[in-house]
Structures are given as structure tokens and as C-alpha cells.
Short mmCIF file of C-alpha atoms and ligand atoms in Angstrom, two decimals:
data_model
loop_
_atom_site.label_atom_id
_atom_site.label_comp_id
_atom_site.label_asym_id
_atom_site.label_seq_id
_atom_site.Cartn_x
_atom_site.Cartn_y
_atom_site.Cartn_z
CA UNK A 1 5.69 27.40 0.30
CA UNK A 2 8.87 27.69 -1.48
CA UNK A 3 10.18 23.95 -0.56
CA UNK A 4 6.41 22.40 -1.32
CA UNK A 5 6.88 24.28 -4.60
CA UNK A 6 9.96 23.34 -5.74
CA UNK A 7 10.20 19.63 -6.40
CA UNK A 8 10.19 17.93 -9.81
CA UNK A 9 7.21 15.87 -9.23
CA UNK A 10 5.06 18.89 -8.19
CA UNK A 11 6.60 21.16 -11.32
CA UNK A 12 5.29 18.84 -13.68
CA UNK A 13 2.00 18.58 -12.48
CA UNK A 14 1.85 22.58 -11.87
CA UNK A 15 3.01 22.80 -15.83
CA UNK A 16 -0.04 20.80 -16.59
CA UNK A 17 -2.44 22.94 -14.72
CA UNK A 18 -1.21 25.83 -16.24
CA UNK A 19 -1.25 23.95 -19.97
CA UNK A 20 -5.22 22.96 -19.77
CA UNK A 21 -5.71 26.24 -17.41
CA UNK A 22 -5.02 28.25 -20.82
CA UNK A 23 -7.25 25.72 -23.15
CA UNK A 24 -10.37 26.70 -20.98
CA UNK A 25 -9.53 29.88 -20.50
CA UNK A 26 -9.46 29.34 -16.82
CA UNK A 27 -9.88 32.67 -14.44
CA UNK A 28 -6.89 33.81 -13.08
CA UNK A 29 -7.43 33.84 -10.22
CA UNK A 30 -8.74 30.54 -9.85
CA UNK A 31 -5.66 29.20 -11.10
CA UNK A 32 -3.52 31.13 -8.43
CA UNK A 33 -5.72 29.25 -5.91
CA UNK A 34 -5.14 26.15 -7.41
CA UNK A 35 -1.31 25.99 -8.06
CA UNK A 36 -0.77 26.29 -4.33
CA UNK A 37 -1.84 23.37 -1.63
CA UNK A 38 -4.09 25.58 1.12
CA UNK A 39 -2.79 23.78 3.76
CA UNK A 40 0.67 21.49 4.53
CA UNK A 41 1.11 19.79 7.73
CA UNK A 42 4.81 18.57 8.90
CA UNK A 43 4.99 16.45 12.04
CA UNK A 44 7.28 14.51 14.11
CA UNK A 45 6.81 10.92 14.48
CA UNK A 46 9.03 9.64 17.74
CA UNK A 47 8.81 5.75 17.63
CA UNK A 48 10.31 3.23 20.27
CA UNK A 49 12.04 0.94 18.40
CA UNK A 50 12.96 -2.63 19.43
CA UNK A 51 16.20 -1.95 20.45
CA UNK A 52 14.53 0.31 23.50
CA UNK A 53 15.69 3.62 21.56
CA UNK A 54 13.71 5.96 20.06
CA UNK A 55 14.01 7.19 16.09
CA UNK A 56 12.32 10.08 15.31
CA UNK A 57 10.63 10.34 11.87
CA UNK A 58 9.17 12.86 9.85
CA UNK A 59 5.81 12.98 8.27
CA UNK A 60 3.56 14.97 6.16
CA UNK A 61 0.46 15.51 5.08
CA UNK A 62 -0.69 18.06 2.10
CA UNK A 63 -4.31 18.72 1.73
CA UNK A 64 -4.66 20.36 -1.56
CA UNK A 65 -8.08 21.28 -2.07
CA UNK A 66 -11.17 20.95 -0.53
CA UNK A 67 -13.44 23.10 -3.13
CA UNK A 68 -15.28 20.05 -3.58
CA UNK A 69 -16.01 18.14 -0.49
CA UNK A 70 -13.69 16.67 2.06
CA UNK A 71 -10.00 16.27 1.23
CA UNK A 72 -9.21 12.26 -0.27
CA UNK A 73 -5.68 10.73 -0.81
CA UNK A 74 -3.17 8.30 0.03
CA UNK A 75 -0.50 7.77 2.69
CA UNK A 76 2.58 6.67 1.70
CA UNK A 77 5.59 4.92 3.65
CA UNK A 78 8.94 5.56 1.79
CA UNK A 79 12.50 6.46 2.27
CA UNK A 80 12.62 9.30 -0.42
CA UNK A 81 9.50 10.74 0.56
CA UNK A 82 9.39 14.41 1.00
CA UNK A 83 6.83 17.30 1.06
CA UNK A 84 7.01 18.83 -2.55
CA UNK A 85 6.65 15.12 -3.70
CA UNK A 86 3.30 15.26 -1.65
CA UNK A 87 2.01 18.40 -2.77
CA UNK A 88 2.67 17.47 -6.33
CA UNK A 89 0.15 13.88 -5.31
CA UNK A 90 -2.14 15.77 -3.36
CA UNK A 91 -2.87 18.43 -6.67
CA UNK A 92 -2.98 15.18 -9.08
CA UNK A 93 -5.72 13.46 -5.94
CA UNK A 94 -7.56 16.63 -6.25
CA UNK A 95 -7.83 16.21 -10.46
CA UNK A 96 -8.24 12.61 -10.38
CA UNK A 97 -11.17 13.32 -7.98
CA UNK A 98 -12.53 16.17 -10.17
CA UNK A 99 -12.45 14.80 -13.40
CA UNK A 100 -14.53 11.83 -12.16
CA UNK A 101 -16.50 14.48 -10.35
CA UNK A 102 -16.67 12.53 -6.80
CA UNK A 103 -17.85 14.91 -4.19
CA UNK A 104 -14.14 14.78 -2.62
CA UNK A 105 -11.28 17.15 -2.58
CA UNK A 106 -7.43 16.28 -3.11
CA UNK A 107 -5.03 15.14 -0.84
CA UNK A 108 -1.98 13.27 0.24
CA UNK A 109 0.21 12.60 3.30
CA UNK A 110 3.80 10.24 4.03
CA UNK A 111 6.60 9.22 6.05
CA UNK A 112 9.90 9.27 5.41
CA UNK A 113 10.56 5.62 6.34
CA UNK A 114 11.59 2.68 4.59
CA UNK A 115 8.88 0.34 5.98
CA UNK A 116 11.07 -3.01 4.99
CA UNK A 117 13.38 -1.97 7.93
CA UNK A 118 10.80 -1.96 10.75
CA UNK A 119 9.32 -5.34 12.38
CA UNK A 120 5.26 -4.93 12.43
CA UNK A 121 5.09 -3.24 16.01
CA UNK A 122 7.70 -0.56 15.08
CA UNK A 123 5.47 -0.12 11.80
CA UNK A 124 2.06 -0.03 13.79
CA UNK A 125 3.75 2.27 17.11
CA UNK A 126 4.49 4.65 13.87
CA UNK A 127 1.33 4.35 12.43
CA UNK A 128 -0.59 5.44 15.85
CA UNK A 129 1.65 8.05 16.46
CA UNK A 130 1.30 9.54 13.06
CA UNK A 131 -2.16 9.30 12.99
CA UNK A 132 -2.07 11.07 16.52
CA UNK A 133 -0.33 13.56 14.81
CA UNK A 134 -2.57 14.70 11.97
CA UNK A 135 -5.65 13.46 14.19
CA UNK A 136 -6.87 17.40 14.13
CA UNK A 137 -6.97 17.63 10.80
CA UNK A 138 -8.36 14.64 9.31
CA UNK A 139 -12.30 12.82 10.05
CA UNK A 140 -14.69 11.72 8.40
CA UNK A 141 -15.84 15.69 6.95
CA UNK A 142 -12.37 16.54 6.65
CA UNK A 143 -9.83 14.49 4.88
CA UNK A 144 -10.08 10.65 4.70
CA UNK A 145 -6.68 8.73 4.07
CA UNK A 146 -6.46 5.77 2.44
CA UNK A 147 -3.55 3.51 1.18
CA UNK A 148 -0.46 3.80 -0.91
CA UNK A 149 3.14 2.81 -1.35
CA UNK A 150 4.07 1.11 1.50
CA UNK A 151 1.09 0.69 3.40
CA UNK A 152 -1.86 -1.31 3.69
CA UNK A 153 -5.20 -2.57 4.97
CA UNK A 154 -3.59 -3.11 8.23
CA UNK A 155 -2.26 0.21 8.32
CA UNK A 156 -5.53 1.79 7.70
CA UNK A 157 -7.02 -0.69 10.41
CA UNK A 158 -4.28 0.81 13.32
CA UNK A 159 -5.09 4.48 12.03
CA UNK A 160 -8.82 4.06 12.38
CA UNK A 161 -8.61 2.67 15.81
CA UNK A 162 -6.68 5.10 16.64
CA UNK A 163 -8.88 7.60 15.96
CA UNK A 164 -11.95 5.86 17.19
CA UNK A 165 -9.63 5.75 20.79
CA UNK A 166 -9.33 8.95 20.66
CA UNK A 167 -12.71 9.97 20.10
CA UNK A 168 -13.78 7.12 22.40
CA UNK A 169 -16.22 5.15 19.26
CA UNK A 170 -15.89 3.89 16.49
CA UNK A 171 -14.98 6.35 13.61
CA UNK A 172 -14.76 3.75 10.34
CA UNK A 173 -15.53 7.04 7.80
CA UNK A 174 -12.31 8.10 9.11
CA UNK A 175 -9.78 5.85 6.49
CA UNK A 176 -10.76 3.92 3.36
CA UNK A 177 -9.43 0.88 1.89
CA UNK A 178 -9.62 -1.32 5.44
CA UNK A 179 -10.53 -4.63 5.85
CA UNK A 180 -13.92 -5.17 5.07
CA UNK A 181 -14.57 -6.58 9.13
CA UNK A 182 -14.25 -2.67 10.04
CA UNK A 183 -15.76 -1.29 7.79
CA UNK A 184 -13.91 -2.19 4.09
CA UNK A 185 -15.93 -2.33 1.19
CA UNK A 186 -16.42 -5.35 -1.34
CA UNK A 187 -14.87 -4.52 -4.39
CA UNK A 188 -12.05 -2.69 -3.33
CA UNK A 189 -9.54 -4.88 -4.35
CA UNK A 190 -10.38 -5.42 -7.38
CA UNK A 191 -11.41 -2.30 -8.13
CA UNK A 192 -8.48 -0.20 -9.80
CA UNK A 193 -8.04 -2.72 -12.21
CA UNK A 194 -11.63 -3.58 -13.51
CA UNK A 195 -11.56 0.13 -13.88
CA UNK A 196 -9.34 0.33 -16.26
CA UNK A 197 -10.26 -2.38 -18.17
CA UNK A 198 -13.53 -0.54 -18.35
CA UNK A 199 -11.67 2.34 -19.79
CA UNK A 200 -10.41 0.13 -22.30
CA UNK A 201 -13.54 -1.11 -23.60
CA UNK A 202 -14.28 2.64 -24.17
CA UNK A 203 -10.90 3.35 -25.59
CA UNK A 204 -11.36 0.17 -28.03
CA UNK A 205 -14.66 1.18 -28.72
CA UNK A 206 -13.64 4.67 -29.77
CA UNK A 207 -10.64 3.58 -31.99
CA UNK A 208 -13.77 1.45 -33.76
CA UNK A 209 -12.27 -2.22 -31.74
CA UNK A 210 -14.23 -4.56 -29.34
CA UNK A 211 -12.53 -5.57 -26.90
CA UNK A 212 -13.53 -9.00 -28.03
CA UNK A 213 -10.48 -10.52 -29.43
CA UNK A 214 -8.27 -7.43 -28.40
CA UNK A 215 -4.78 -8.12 -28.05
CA UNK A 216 -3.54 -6.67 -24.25
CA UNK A 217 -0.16 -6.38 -22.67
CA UNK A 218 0.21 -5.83 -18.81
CA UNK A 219 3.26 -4.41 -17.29
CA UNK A 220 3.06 -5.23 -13.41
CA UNK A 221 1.11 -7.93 -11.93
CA UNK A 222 0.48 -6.98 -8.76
CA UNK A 223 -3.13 -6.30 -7.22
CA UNK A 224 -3.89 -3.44 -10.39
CA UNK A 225 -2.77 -5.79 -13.29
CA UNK A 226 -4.11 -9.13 -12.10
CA UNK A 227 -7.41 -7.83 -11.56
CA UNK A 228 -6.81 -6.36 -15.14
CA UNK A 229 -5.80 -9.04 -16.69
CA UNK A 230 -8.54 -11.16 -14.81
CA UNK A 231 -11.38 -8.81 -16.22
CA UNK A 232 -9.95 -8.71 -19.70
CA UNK A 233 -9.68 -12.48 -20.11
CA UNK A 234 -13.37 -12.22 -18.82
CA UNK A 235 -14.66 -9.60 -21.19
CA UNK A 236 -13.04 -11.73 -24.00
CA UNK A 237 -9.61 -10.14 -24.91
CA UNK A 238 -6.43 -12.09 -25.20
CA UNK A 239 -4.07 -11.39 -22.56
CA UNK A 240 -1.02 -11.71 -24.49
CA UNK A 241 1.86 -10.59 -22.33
CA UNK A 242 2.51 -10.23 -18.51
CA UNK A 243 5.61 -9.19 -16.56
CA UNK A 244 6.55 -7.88 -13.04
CA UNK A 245 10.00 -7.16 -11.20
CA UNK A 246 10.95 -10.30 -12.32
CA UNK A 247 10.72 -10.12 -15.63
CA UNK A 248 7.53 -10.93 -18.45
CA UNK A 249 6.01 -14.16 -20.02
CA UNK A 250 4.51 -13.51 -23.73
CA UNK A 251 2.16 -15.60 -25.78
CA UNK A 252 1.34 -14.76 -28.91
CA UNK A 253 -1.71 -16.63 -28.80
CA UNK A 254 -3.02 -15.54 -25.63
CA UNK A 255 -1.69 -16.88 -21.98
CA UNK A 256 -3.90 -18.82 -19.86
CA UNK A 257 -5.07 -16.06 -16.84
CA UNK A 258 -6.67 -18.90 -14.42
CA UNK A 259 -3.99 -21.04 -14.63
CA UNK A 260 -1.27 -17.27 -14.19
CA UNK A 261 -3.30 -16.32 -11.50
CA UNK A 262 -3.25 -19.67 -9.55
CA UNK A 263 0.43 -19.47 -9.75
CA UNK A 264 0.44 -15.95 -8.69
CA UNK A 265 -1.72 -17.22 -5.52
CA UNK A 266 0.94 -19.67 -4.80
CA UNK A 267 4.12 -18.29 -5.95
CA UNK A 268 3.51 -14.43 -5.60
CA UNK A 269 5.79 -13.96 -8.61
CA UNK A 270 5.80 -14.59 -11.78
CA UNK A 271 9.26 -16.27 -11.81
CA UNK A 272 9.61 -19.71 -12.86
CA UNK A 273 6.27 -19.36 -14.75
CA UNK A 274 7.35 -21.47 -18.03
CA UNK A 275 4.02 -21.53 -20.28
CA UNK A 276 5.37 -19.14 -22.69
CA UNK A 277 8.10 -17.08 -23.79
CA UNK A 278 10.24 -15.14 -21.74
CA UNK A 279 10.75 -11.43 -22.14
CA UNK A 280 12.17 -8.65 -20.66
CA UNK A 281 9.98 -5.96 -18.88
CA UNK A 282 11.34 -3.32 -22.13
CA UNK A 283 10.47 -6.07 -24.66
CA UNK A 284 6.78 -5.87 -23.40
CA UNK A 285 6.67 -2.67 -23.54
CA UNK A 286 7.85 -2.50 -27.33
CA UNK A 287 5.24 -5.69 -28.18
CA UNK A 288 2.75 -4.82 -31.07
CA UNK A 289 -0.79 -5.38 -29.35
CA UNK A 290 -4.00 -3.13 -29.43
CA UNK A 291 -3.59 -2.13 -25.69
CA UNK A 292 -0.83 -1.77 -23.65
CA UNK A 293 -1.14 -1.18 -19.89
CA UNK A 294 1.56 -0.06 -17.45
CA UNK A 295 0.59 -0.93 -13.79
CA UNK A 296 3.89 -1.33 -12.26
CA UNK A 297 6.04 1.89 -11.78
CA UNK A 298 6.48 5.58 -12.96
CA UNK A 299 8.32 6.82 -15.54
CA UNK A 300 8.58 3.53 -17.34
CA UNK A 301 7.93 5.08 -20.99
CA UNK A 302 10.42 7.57 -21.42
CA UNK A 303 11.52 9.69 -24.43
CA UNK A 304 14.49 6.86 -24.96
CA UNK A 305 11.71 3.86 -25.74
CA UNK A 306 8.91 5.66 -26.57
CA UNK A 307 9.76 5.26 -30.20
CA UNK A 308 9.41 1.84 -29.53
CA UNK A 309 5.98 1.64 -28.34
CA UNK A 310 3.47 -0.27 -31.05
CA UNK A 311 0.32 -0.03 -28.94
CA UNK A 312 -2.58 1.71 -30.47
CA UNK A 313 -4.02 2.31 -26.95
CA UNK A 314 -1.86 2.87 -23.67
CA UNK A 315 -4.24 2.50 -20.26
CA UNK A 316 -2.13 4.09 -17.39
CA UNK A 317 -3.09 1.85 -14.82
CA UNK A 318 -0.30 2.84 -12.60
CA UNK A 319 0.48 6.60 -11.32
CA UNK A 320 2.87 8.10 -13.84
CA UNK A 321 4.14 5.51 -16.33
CA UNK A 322 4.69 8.02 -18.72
CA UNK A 323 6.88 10.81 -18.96
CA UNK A 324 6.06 14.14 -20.50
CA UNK A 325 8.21 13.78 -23.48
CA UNK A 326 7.15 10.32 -24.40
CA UNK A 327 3.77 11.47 -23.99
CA UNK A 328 4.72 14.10 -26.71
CA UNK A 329 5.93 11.35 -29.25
CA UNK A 330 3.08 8.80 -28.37
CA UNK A 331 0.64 11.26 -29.05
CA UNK A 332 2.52 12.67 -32.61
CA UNK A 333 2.36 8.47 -32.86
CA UNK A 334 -1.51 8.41 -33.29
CA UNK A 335 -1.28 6.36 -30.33
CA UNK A 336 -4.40 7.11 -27.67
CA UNK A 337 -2.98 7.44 -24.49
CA UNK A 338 -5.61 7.16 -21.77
CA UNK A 339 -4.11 8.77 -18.89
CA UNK A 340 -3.76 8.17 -15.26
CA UNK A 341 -6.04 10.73 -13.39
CA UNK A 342 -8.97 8.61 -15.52
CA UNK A 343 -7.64 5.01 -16.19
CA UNK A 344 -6.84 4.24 -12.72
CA UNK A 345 -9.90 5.89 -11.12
CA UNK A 346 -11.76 3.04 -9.78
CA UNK A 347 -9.91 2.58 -7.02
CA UNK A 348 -10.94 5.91 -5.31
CA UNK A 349 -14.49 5.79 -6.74
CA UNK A 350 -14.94 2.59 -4.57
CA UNK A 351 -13.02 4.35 -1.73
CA UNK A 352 -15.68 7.12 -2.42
CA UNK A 353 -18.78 4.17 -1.86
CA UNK A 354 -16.52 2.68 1.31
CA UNK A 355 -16.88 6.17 2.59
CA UNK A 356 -20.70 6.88 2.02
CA UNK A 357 -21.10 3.24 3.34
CA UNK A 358 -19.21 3.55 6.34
CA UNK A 359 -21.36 7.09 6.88
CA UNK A 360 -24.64 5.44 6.38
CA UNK A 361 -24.08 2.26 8.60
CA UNK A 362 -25.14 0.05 5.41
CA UNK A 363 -23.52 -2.13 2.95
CA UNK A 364 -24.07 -2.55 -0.66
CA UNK A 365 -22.84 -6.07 -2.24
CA UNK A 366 -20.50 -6.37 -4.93
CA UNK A 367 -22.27 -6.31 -7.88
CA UNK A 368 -23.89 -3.03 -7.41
CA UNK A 369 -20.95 -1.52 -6.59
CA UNK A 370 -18.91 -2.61 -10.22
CA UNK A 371 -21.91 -1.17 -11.72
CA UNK A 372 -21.79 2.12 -9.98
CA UNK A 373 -18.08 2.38 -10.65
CA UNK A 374 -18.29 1.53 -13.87
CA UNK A 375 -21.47 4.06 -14.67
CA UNK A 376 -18.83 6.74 -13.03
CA UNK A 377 -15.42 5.84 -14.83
CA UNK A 378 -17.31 5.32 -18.14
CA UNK A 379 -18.91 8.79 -17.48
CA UNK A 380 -15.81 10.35 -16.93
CA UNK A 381 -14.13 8.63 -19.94
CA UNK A 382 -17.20 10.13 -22.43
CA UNK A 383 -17.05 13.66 -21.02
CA UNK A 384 -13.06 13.49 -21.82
CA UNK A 385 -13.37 11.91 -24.82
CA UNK A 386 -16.11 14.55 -26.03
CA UNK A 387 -13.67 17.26 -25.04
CA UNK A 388 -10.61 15.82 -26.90
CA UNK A 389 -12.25 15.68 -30.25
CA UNK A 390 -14.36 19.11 -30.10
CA UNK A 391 -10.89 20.77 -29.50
CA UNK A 392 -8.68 18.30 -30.83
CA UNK A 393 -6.28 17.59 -28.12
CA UNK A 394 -4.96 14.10 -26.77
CA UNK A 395 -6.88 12.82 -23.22
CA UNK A 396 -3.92 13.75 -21.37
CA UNK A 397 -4.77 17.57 -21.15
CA UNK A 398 -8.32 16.95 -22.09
CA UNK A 399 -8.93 14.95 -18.68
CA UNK A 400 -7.03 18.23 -16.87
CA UNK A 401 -8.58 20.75 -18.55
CA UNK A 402 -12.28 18.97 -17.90
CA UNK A 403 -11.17 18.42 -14.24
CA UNK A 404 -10.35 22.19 -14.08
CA UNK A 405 -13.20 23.19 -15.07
CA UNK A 406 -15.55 21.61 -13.00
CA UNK A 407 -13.26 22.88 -9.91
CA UNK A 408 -13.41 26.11 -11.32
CA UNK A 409 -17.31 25.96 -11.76
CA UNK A 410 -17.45 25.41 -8.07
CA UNK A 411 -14.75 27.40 -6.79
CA UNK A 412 -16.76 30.49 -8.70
CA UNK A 413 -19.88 29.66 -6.78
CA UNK A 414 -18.06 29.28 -3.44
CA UNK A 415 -16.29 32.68 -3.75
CA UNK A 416 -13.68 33.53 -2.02
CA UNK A 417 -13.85 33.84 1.62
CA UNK A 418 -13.92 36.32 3.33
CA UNK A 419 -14.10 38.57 0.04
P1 NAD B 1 1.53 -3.88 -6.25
O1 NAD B 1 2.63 -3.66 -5.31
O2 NAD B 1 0.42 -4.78 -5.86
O3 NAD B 1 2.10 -4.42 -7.65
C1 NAD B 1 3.17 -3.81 -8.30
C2 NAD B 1 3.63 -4.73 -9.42
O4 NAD B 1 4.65 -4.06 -10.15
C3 NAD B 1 4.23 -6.03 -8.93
O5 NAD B 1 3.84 -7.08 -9.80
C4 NAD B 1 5.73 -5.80 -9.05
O6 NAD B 1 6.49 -6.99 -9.22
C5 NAD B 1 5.76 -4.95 -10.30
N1 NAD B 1 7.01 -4.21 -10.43
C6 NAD B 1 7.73 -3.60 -9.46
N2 NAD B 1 8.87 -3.11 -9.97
C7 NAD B 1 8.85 -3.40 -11.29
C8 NAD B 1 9.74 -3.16 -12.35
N3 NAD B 1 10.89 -2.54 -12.14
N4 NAD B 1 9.40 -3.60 -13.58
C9 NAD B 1 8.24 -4.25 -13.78
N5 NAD B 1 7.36 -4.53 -12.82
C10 NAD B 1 7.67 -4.10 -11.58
O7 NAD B 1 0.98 -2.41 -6.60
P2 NAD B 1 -0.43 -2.03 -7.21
O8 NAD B 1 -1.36 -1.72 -6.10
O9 NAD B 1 -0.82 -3.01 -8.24
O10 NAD B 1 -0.09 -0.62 -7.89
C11 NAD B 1 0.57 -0.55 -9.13
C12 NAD B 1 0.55 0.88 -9.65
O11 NAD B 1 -0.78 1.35 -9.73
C13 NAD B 1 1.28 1.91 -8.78
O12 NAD B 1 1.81 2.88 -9.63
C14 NAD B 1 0.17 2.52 -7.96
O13 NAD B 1 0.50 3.81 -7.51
C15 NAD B 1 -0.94 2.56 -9.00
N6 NAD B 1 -2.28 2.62 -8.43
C16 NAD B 1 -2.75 1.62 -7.64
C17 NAD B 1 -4.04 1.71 -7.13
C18 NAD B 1 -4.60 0.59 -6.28
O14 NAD B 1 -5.81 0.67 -5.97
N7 NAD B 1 -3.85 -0.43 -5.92
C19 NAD B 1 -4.84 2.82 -7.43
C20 NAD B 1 -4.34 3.82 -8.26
C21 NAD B 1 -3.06 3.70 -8.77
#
């Protein structure tokens, strides 16, 4: 276990465990179970490349926990992926999945590839023979992959019928977040983003705002911040600010989101965008607006601009946008910093409905499934939220320390096999 345990990524998250572990006076034991993965899978991935040689990659995949139901997390294609980083996913898949109290465990799997570099039939001869791989240990009651950086809908297409070959039917249960001809659901896409607008309107709401009117900044406008912004401009906020790798438009008035998002259809980027002011991905960050939501990249608000910061509310739409000491000064700040493991739930709550779906053979349409999500993420928010003010603690921990406890709950009635 010693490499799994040893990486930054999976320190941080272990440090966490063990913070909100000691805030519900968690059983020992229980926490010994949980600060270890229970199982870790390495594999070989030989591919053919073009050239007629064959590369040989390496992949993993970490199933964390599976206290409460079948194991649920991404796979992610990336050159600096390795197994600690992982294991340190897999615990935060088996939190995120807690604290919203799906029926799903946590985990996580990669390759160590840098998917730019391979033309589509190196990427999908990798993706079969990965998936061949780890075929024993994943299905539809075991662990159910979906995507993450660096893959796709297309990759979760080649994985499931890959599986289905091998089991000689098709197995749709097997992979979430396809495309909806085999087995997708509706409101997939948009779903990681409406969900944390929805956490918004609770974090507005309990800071005594509407969201009506509410000033909102969007680092990243990619599929989690233009369905954010999208939904925001809907529920009546002003969308004052949005930037990607390319750099941020501002209005201090409010930008127009059709007209940004017809671009974006067109141009993919915002670059070149003129209606408004330029900024600089930092200078959003430091704008003074009621919510402020980081859907781009990790580690963006460090200790070094935290100070900076002028939000009231920060919605981490993205995995990670906040480091441990900036979370430190945000919170000494006043500043309500909704984090992660709850803002950006809806995307595996609607993986969770793809899954049942796919299991019962029928298909719900889109509007019931925003409400469901919604009733869940909004659920989640108020048990949190209750938590955080009975013992006084910022959402961060509270949202850990909730999802703890629920495992724990279970992992007390399951016992401990075989004594
Ligand atoms: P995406 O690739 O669709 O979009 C990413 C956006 O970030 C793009 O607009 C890109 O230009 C921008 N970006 C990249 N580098 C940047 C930089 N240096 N500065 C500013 N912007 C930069 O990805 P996504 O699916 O929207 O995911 C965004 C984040 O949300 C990631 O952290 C991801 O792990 C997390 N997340 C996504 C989902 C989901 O369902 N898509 C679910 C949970 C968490």
C-alpha cells in the first residue's frame, strides 16, 4: 500500500478524513478501514500503434469502497497519472457519493497516456484493451466507470461494447455517461452545472440573497460552466464575468449568455469574444460579486490570491479549485465556501439515474430527472448546512464529516467480515 499511500493528492484527502473523523467522533476502527482503498488493480495495456509497433501502457484502477453499493468513479487518460493520485480520487468518489447518500461506493481508475498523442484507433485499441483488463472486476453490481480527464462519451461507448462482446449481450449498466443511443441518459450534460447552480440558490438563500439579481463569476467555460452560466442567466442572476484558457470577458452589468453561448457553439473559445472587457483568468478571480465559481482547474485559489478573493459565496464546480490553506483564509474571510464533494454532485447523481435506467430497460425524460437531481443535491446541501451551524464549522469539513458518518452508520451494520 505504501506507494497508493504516499502521494500528495491522496495525503490531503486522508488529512481530511482524519479532521471530520475526530468532529464525529468516528470509531476507530472504521476509520482504519476507510483510510485505505480495499482493493487496487495495476494492469498492462499493450497497444499496436500506427507505426506497426507496440507501446505498452500502464493503467489502474482503485476501488475504494464499496460499503454502500457498487463501486462509482471516473477514468482518466493523462500523462502524470499514477496510482496514489487514484486512490486519493477514488476516497473523494466514495465521499462525494456518501454525502449525497447515492446507493454507490467510491472509485476511480487511469492511464498513463497523454491522449493528444494517439490518432482515434490507437485511443479506442487502448480503450478495449484496458477495459479487457479490469473486465473481472467491474459490471453492472460491481463498479461502473464513467468519464473524466481525457475521455469521453466515445470512450465509454468502446468500453461498454467491449464488455457486452465479452459477455456476448448487451451490458449498458456497465459505464455511465455514454451516448444516449446506448443507453446515455438525458440530462447528463448538463447536469454538473445546473447542480451547482442549484447549490447556489441554497447558498444565496442561506446568506439571506435570491439568486434573483445575484451577481456570478465563472472561471472555465467548458461543459460545467456553460451549463452554469446558462441556468443562472435562467434563474435570473447576472452573469457578470466568464473566462477559460484563453483568458475572461467581464461586464459589470451582466454579459449576454445566449448570445456567449452561440459563440461558444461556433468558436469553442472564448477568444475574440469582444462584448465586454477583457480580463485575466486572476482578475476574475479577485472580482467583487456575490458568487464566484471555479469550474476550470485545481488548485486555482491558493494561499498567494486568496487574500484577494471578494466573493461572499465560492461554488466549487470543478474538482479541487481550492487549496487547503486558502480554504483556511476564505473561511477566517466570512466567505461560504461550498465545496466540491457537494457543489459538483449532479453529475454523478444523473450517472446514478443513467445507471438505474440502463438496469430497468426504461427511460425517464428530462424534466423529471432535473427534478430528482435537484430534490437530491438540495437534500444534501440542507443536511450539510444543518451540520455546519449546530457545530459551527465551514461546509468543507461539515460535508466530510456528514459523509463519514453515514458510511460509518452502514459500515457498523455490515460488520466486519468474517469477524
Ligand atoms: P471542460 O474540458 O469541458 O472545460 C474546462 C474549461 O476550463 C474550458 O473552458 C477550458 O478552457 C478551461 N480552462 C482550462 N485551463 C484553464 C486555465 N488555465 N485557466 C482558466 N480556464 C481554463 O471540463 P468540464 O467537464 O467542464 O470540467 C471542469 C471541471 O469540473 C474539472 O475540474 C472537472 O474535474 C470538474 N467536474 C466535471 C464534471 C462533469 O460532469 N463534467 C463533474 C464533476 C467535476
Amino acid at each position: 500500500m505504501e506507494r497508493i499511500t504516499e502521494g500528495e493528492l491522496f495525503q490531503n484527502v486522508i488529512q481530511t478524513i482524519r479532521a471530520a473523523a475526530k468532529i464525529i467522533d468516528c470509531d476507530k476502527n472504521v476509520l482504519a478501514r476507510l483510510s485505505q482503498p480495499r482493493r487496487s488493480v495495476t494492469v498492462s495495456v499493450p497497444v499496436r500503434m500506427d507505426t506497426g509497433d507496440v507501446k505498452v501502457f500502464t493503467g489502474y484502477r482503485v476501488q475504494y469502497s464499496s460499503t454502500l453499493g457498487p463501486y462509482k468513479g471516473g477514468i482518466r487518460y493523462h500523462q502524470d497519472v499514477d496510482v496514489s493520485e487514484v486512490a486519493g480520487l477514488a476516497a473523494l468518489m466514495t465521499f462525494k457519493c456518501s454525502v449525497l447518500q447515492l446507493p454507490l461506493g467510491g472509485a476511480k481508475g487511469g492511464v498513463k497516456v497523454d491522449p493528444s498523442k494517439l490518432s482515434r484507433a490507437e485511443l479506442q485499441s487502448l480503450t478495449r484493451r484496458f477495459t479487457t483488463e479490469i473486465a473481472p472486476f467491474i459490471g453492472p453490481q460491481q463498479d461502473i466507470p464513467a468519464p473524466d480527464m481525457g475521455t469521453d462519451a466515445q470512450t465509454m461507448a468502446w468500453l461498454m461494447d467491449t464488455y457486452s462482446n465479452q459477455k456476448g449481450y448487451a451490458v449498458p449498466a456497465v459505464v455511465t455517461g455514454k451516448p444516449i443511443e446506448i443507453g446515455g441518459s438525458l440530462g447528463r450534460v448538463t447536469a454538473t452545472g445546473y447542480g451547482a447552480i442549484y447549490i447556489a440558490e441554497k447558498a444565496l438563500e442561506a446568506k439571506g440573497m435570491s439568486i434573483k439579481g445575484a451577481t456570478v463569476a465563472i472561471q472555465g467555460f467548458g461543459n460545467v460552466g456553460q451549463h452554469a452560466a446558462a441556468l443562472a442567466h435562467e434563474h435570473g442572476a447576472r452573469v457578470v464575468a466568464v473566462s477559460d484558457v484563453s483568458g475572461g470577458i467581464h461586464n459589470g452589468d451582466g454579459l449576454n449568455v445566449v448570445d456567449l453561448l452561440e459563440y461558444m457553439t461556433t468558436h469553442k473559445t472564448l477568444k475574440g469574444y469582444t462584448k465586454g472587457k477583457s480580463i485575466t483568468n486572476e482578475e476574475l478571480l479577485a472580482l467583487d460579486v456575490d458568487v464566484l465559481a471555479p469550474c476550470a482547474l485545481n488548485g486555482v485559489i491558493t494561499k498567494d490570491n486568496a487574500n484577494n478573493v471578494k466573493a461572499k459565496i465560492i461554488i466549487e464546480g470543478a474538482n479541487g479549485p481550492t487549496t487547503m490553506e486558502a480554504d483556511a483564509i476564505l473561511n477566517k474571510k466570512g466567505c461560504l465556501v461550498v465545496p466540491d464533494i457537494l457543489a459538483n454532485g449532479g453529475g454523478v447523481i444523473v450517472s446514478y439515474f443513467e445507471w438505474v435506467q440502463d438496469i430497468s430497460n426504461y427511460f425517464w425524460d428530462e424534466e423529471q430527472i432535473n427534478k430528482s437531481m435537484k430534490k437530491i443535491i438540495t437534500n444534501a446541501f440542507d443536511r450539510t448546512w444543518k451540520f455546519s451551524q449546530e457545530h459551527k464549522l465551514d461546509m468543507r469539513t461539515s460535508a466530510m464529516a456528514v459523509a463519514i458518518k453515514h458510511i460509518e452508520k452502514a459500515m457498523t451494520l455490515r460488520g466486519l467480515y468474517p469477524r
